[in-house]
Short mmCIF file of C-alpha atoms (C1' of nucleotides) in Angstrom, two decimals:
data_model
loop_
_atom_site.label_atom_id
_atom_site.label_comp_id
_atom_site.label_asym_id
_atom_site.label_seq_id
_atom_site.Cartn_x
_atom_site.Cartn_y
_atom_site.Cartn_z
CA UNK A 1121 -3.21 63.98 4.69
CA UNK A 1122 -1.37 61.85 6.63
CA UNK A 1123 2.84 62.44 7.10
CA UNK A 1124 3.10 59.33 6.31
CA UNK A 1125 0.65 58.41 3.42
CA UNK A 1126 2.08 61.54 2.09
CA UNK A 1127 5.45 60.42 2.18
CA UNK A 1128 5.29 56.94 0.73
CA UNK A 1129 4.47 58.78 -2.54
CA UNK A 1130 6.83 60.86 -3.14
CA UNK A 1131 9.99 58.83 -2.00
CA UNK A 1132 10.64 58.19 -5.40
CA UNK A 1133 11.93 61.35 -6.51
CA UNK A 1134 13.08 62.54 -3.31
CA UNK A 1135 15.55 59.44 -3.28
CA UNK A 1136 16.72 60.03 -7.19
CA UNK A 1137 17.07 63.89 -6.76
CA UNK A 1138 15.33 64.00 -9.83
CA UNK A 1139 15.59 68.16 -9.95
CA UNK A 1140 18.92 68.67 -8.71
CA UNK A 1141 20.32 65.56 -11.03
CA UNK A 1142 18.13 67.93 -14.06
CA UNK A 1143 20.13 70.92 -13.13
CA UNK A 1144 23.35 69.76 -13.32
CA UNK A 1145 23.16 68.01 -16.28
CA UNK A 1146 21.44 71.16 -17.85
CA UNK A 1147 25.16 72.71 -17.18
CA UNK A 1148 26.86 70.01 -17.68
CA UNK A 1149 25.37 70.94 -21.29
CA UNK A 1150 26.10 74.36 -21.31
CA UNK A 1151 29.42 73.63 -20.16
CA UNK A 1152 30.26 71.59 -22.94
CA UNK A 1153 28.78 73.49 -25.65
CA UNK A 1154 30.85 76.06 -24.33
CA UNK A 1155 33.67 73.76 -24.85
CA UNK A 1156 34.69 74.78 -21.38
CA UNK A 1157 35.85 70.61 -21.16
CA UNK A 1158 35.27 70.26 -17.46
CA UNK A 1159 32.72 68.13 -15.53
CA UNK A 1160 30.13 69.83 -13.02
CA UNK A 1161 31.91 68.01 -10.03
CA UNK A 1162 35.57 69.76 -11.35
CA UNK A 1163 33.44 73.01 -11.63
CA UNK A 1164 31.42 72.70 -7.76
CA UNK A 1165 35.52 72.38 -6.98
CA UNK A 1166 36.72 75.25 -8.53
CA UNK A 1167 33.63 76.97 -7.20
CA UNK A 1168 35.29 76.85 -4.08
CA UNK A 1169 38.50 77.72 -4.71
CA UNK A 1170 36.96 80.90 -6.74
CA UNK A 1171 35.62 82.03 -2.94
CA UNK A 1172 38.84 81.31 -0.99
CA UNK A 1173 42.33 80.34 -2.26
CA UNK A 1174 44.37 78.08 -1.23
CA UNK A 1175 42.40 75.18 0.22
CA UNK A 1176 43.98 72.18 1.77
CA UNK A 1177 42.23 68.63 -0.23
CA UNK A 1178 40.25 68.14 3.69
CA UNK A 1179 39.12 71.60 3.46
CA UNK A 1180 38.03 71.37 -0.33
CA UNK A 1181 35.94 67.67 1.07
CA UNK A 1182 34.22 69.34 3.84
CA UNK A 1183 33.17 72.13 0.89
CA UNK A 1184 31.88 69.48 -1.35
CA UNK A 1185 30.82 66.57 1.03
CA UNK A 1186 32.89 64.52 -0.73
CA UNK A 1187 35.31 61.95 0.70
CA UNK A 1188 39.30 62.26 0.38
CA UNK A 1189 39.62 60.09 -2.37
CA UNK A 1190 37.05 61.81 -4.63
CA UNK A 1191 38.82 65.41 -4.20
CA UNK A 1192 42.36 63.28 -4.42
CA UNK A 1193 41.25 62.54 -7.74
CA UNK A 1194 39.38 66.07 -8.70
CA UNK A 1195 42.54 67.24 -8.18
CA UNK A 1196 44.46 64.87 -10.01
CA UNK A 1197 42.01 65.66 -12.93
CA UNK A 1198 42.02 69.47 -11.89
CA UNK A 1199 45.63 69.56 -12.08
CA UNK A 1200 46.32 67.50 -15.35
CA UNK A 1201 44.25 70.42 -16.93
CA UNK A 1202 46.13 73.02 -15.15
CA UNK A 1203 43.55 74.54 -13.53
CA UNK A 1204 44.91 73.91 -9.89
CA UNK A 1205 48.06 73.52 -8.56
CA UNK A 1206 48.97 71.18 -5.34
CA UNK A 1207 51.29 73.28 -2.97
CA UNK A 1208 52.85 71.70 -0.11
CA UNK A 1209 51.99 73.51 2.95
CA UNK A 1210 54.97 74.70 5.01
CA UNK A 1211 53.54 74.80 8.35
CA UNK A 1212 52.02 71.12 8.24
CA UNK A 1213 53.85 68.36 5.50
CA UNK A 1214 50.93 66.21 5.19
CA UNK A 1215 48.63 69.05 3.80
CA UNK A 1216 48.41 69.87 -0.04
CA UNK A 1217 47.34 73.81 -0.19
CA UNK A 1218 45.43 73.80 -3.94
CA UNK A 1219 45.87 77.23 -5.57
CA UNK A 1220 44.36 78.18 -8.45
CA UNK A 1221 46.69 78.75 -11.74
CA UNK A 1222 45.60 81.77 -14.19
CA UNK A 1223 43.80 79.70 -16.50
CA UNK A 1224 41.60 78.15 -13.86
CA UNK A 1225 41.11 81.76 -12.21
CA UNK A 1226 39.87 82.66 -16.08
CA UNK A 1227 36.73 80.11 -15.77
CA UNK A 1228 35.21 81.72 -13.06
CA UNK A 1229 33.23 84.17 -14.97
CA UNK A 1230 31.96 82.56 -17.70
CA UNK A 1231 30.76 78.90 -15.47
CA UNK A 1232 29.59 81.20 -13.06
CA UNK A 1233 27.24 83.23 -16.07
CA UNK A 1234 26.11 80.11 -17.04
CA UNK A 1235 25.56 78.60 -13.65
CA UNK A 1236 23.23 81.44 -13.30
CA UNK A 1237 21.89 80.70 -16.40
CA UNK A 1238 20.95 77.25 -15.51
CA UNK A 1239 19.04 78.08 -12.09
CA UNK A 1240 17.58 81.24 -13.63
CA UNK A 1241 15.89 78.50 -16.45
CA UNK A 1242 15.20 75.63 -13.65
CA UNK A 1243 13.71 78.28 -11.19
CA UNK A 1244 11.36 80.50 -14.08
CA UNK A 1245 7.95 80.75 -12.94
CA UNK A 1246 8.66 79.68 -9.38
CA UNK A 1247 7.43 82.40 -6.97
CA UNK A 1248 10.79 84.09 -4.61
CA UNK A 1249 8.82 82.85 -1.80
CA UNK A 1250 8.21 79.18 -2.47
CA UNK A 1251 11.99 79.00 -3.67
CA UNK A 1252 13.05 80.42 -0.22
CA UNK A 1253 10.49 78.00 1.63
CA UNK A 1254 12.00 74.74 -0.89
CA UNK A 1255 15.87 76.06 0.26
CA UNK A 1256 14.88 76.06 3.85
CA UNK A 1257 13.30 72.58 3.73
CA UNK A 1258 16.19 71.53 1.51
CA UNK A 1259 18.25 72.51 4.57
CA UNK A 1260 16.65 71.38 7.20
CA UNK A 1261 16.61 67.88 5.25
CA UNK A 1262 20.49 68.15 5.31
CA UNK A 1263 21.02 68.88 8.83
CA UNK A 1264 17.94 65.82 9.50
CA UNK A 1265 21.02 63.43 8.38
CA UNK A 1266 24.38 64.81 8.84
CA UNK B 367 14.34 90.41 -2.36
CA UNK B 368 15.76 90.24 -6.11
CA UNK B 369 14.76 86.39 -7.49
CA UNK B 370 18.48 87.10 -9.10
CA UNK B 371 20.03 88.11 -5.96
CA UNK B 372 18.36 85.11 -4.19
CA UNK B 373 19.67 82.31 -6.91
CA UNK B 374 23.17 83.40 -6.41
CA UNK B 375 23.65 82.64 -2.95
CA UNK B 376 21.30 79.75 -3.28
CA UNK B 377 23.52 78.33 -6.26
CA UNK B 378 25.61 75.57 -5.49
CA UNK B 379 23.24 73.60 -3.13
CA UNK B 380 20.73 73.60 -6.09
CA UNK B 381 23.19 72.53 -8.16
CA UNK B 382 24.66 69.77 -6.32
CA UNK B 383 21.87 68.58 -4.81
CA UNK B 384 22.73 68.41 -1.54
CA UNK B 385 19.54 67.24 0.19
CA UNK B 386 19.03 64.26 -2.17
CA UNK B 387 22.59 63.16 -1.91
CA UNK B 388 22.11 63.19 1.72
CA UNK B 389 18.81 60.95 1.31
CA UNK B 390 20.38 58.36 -1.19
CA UNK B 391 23.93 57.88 1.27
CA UNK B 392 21.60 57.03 4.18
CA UNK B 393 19.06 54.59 2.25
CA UNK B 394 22.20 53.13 1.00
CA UNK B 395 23.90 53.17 4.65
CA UNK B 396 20.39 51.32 5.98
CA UNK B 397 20.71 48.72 2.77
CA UNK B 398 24.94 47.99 3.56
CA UNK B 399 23.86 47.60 6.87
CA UNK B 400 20.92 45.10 6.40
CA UNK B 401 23.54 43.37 4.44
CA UNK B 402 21.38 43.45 1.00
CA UNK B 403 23.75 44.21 -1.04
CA UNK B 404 22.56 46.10 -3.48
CA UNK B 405 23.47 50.01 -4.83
CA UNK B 406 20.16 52.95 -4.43
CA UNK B 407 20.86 52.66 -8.35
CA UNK B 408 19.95 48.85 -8.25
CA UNK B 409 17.26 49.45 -5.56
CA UNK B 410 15.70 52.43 -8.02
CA UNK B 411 15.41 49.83 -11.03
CA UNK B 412 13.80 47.38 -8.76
CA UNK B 413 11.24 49.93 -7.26
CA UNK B 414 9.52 50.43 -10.95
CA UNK B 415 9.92 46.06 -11.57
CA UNK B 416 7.83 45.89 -8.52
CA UNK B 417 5.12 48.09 -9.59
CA UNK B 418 4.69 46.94 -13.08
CA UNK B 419 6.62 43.59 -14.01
CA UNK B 420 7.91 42.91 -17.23
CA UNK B 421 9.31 46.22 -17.92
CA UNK B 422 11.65 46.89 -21.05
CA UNK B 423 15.07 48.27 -20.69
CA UNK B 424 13.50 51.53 -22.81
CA UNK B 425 10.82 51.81 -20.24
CA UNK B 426 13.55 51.45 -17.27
CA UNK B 427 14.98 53.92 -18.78
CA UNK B 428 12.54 56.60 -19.02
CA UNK B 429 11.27 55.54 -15.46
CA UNK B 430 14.84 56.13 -14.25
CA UNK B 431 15.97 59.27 -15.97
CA UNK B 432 18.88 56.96 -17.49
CA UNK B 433 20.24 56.05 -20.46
CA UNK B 434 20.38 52.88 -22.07
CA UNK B 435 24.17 51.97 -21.18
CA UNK B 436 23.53 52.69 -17.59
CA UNK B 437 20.45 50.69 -17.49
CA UNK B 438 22.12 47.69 -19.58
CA UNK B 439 25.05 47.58 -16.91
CA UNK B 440 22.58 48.13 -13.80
CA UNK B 441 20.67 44.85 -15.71
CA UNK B 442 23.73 43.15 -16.21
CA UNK B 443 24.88 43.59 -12.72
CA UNK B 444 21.30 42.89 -11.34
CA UNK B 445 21.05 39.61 -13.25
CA UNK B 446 24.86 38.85 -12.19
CA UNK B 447 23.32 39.17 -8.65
CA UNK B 448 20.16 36.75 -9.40
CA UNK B 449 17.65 39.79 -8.75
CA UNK B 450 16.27 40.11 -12.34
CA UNK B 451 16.01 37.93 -15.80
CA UNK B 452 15.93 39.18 -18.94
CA UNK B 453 13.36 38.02 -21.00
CA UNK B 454 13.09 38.30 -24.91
CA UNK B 455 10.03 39.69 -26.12
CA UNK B 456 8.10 37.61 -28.21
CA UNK B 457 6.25 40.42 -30.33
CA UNK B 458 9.66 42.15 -31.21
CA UNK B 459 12.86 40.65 -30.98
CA UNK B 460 14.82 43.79 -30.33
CA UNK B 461 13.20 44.36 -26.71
CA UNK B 462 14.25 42.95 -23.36
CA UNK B 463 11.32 41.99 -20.77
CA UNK B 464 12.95 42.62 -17.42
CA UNK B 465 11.50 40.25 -15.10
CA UNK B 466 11.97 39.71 -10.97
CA UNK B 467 13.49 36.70 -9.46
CA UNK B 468 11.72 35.05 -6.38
CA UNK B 469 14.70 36.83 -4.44
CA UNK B 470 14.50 39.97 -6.31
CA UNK B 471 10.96 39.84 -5.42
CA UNK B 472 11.53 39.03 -1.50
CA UNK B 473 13.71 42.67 -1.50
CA UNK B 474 10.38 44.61 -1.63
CA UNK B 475 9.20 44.95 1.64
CA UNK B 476 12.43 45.26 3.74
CA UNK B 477 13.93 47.51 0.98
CA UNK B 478 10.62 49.70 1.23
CA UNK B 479 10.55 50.12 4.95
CA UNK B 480 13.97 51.05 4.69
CA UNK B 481 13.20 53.70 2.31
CA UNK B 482 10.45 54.94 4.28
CA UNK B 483 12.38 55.35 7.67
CA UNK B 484 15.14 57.29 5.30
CA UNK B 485 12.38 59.98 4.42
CA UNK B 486 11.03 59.97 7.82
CA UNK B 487 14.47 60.95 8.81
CA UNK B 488 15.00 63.26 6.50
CA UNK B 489 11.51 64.82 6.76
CA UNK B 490 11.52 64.82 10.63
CA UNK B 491 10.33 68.49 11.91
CA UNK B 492 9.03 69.52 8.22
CA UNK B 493 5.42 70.15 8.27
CA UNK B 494 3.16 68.51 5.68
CA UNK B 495 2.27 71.44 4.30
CA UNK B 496 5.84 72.90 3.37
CA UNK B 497 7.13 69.27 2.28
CA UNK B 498 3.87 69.42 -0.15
CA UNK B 499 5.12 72.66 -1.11
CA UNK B 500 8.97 71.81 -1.89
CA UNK B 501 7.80 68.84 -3.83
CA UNK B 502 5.62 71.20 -5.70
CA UNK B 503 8.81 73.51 -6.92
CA UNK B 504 10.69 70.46 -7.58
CA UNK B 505 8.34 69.09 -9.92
CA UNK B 506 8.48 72.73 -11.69
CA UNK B 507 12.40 72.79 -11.82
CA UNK B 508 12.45 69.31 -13.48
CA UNK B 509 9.47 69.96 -15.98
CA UNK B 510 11.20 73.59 -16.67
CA UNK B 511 14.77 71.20 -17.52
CA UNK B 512 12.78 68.49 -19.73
"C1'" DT C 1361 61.23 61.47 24.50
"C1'" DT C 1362 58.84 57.76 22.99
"C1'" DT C 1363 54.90 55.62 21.51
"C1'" DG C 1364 49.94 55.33 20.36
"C1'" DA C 1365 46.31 57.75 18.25
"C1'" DT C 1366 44.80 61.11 14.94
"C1'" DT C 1367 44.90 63.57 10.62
"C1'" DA C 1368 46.00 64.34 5.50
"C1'" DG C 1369 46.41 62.36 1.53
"C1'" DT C 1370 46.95 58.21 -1.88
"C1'" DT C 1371 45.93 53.78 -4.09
"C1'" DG C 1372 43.05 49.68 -5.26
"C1'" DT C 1373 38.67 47.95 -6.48
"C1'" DA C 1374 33.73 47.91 -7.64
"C1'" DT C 1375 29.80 50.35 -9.33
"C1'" DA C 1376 27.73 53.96 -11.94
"C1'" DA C 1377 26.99 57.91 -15.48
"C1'" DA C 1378 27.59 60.22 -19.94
"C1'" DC C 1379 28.76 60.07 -24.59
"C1'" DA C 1380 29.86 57.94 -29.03
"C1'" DA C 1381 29.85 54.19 -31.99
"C1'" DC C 1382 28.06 49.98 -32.91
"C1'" DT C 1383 24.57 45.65 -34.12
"C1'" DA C 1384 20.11 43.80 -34.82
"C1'" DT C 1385 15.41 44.26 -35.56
"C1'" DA C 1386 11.31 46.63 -36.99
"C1'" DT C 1387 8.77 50.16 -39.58
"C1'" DG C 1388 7.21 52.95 -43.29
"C1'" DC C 1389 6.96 54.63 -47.64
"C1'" DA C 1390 7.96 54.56 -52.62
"C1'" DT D 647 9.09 44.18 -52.23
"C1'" DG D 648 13.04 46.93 -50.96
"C1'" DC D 649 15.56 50.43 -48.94
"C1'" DA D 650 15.97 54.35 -45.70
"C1'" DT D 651 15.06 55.33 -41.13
"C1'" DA D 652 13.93 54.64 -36.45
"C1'" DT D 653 14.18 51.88 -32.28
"C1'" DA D 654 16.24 48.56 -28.68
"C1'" DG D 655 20.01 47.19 -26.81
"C1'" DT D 656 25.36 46.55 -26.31
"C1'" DT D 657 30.24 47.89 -26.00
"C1'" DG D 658 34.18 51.10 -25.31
"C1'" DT D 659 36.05 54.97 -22.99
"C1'" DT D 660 36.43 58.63 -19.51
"C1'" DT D 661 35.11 60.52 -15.22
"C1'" DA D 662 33.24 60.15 -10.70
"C1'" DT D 663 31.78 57.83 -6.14
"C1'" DA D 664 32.19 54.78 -2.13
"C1'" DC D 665 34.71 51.88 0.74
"C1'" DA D 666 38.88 49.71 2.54
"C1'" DA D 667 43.61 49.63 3.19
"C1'" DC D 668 47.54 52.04 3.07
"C1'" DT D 669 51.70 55.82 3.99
"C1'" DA D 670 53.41 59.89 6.03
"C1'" DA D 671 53.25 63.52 9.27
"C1'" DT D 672 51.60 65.44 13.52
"C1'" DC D 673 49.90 65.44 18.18
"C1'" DA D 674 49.35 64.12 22.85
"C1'" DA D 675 50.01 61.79 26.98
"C1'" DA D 676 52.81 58.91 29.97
#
DNA sequence: TTTGATTAGTTGTATAAACAACTATATGCA
DNA sequence: TGCATATAGTTGTTTATACAACTAATCAAA
């Protein structure tokens, strides 16, 4: 088959992210059935914050390729629900260090369970192997345009 | 290696989609820059008019993995722009026949070579064969989700 | 040291998505 | 026929994204 030919056909769902936009709104679900009350794009936020604390709002864009206003307003959304906390950084004024308050350290377990949960359901009855060989294509796709 | 140990690490980029957001910022980069003026959202609604014209919202709706709000406001805006006409159906007086305008008509080709150059980007250096693969797995992911 | 450029973050505006509640029309069955 | 139910589409509200324009702080080079 031709690349080409090939491609043509498929550019459909490879434009739409028809998978990925499945999988997060499969736990988006969970999430609120939970009654966890945040969105996916709060929770790929706190994700990162779970790994390292203390991320400047530039830091926490890089993390989420998002631009400055998006995470500007995460945050603001983050931080009405007091699950982060903006904390002027002493070495450097214009930088916003986000911390983590107890209640948004509590999440962690539970999205993470049901993040699992999600890709475990998404990914049943695809082979290890072709799931490794989709991530590395998924990659290389990435680094193709950025 | 564990599947379960695998989906961990692999997590977030499966769940945010990373690849496909990638794809639909440079299509819409290409369209801003051709001056079209129109959103990938717009662009996806007008891909299935230009297969099959005449479309009801329902059916843009199933063909676009959206609800009906979101495809009454991507009509509204689409009409607004001159693109698309609603026409009432004369069989049943609830439905909308979505129909192109000469100009929404003209967007076709440029719109579609745009789109293909964005996937030959994106798919530059992956062989046939693994892209035939990863589109396989995606198609399993959404079917497992649906 | 001053000034011009860079970096971090915010605000305004337009478009879009998800959900709930709604109207209007059509259908089906008693 | 008539009424309950299903279907098609709209409207309201909240959250998120992208882009442009903006402020404040820092850096760097003359």
């Amino acid at each position: 088959m031709h690349n080409n030919q090939f491609k043509k056909g498929e550019l459909y769902s490879f434009i739409t992210g028809k998978a990925s936009t499945a999988i997060a709104r499969r736990l988006q679900k969970k999430l609120n059935q939970a009654e966890l009350n945040i969105t996916i794009e709060q929770w790929s936020v706190l994700y990162h914050l779970w790994k390292k604390h203390g991320l400047s709002q530039q830091e926490l864009c890089n993390a989420t390729f998002r631009d400055k206003p998006s995470i500007t307003r995460l945050v603001d959304n983050l931080e009405k629900q007091n699950l982060v906390k903006r904390v002027p950084s002493e070495n450097d004024r214009r930088i916003n260090l986000i911390y983590l308050t107890k209640q948004g350290q509590k999440l962690e377990e539970q999205t993470m369970r049901l993040a699992d949960q999600t890709l475990t359901e998404a990914l049943k009855t695809v082979p290890a192997s072709k799931i490794e060989m989709c991530k590395e294509v998924l990659q290389i796709v990435y680094n193709n345009l950025t």
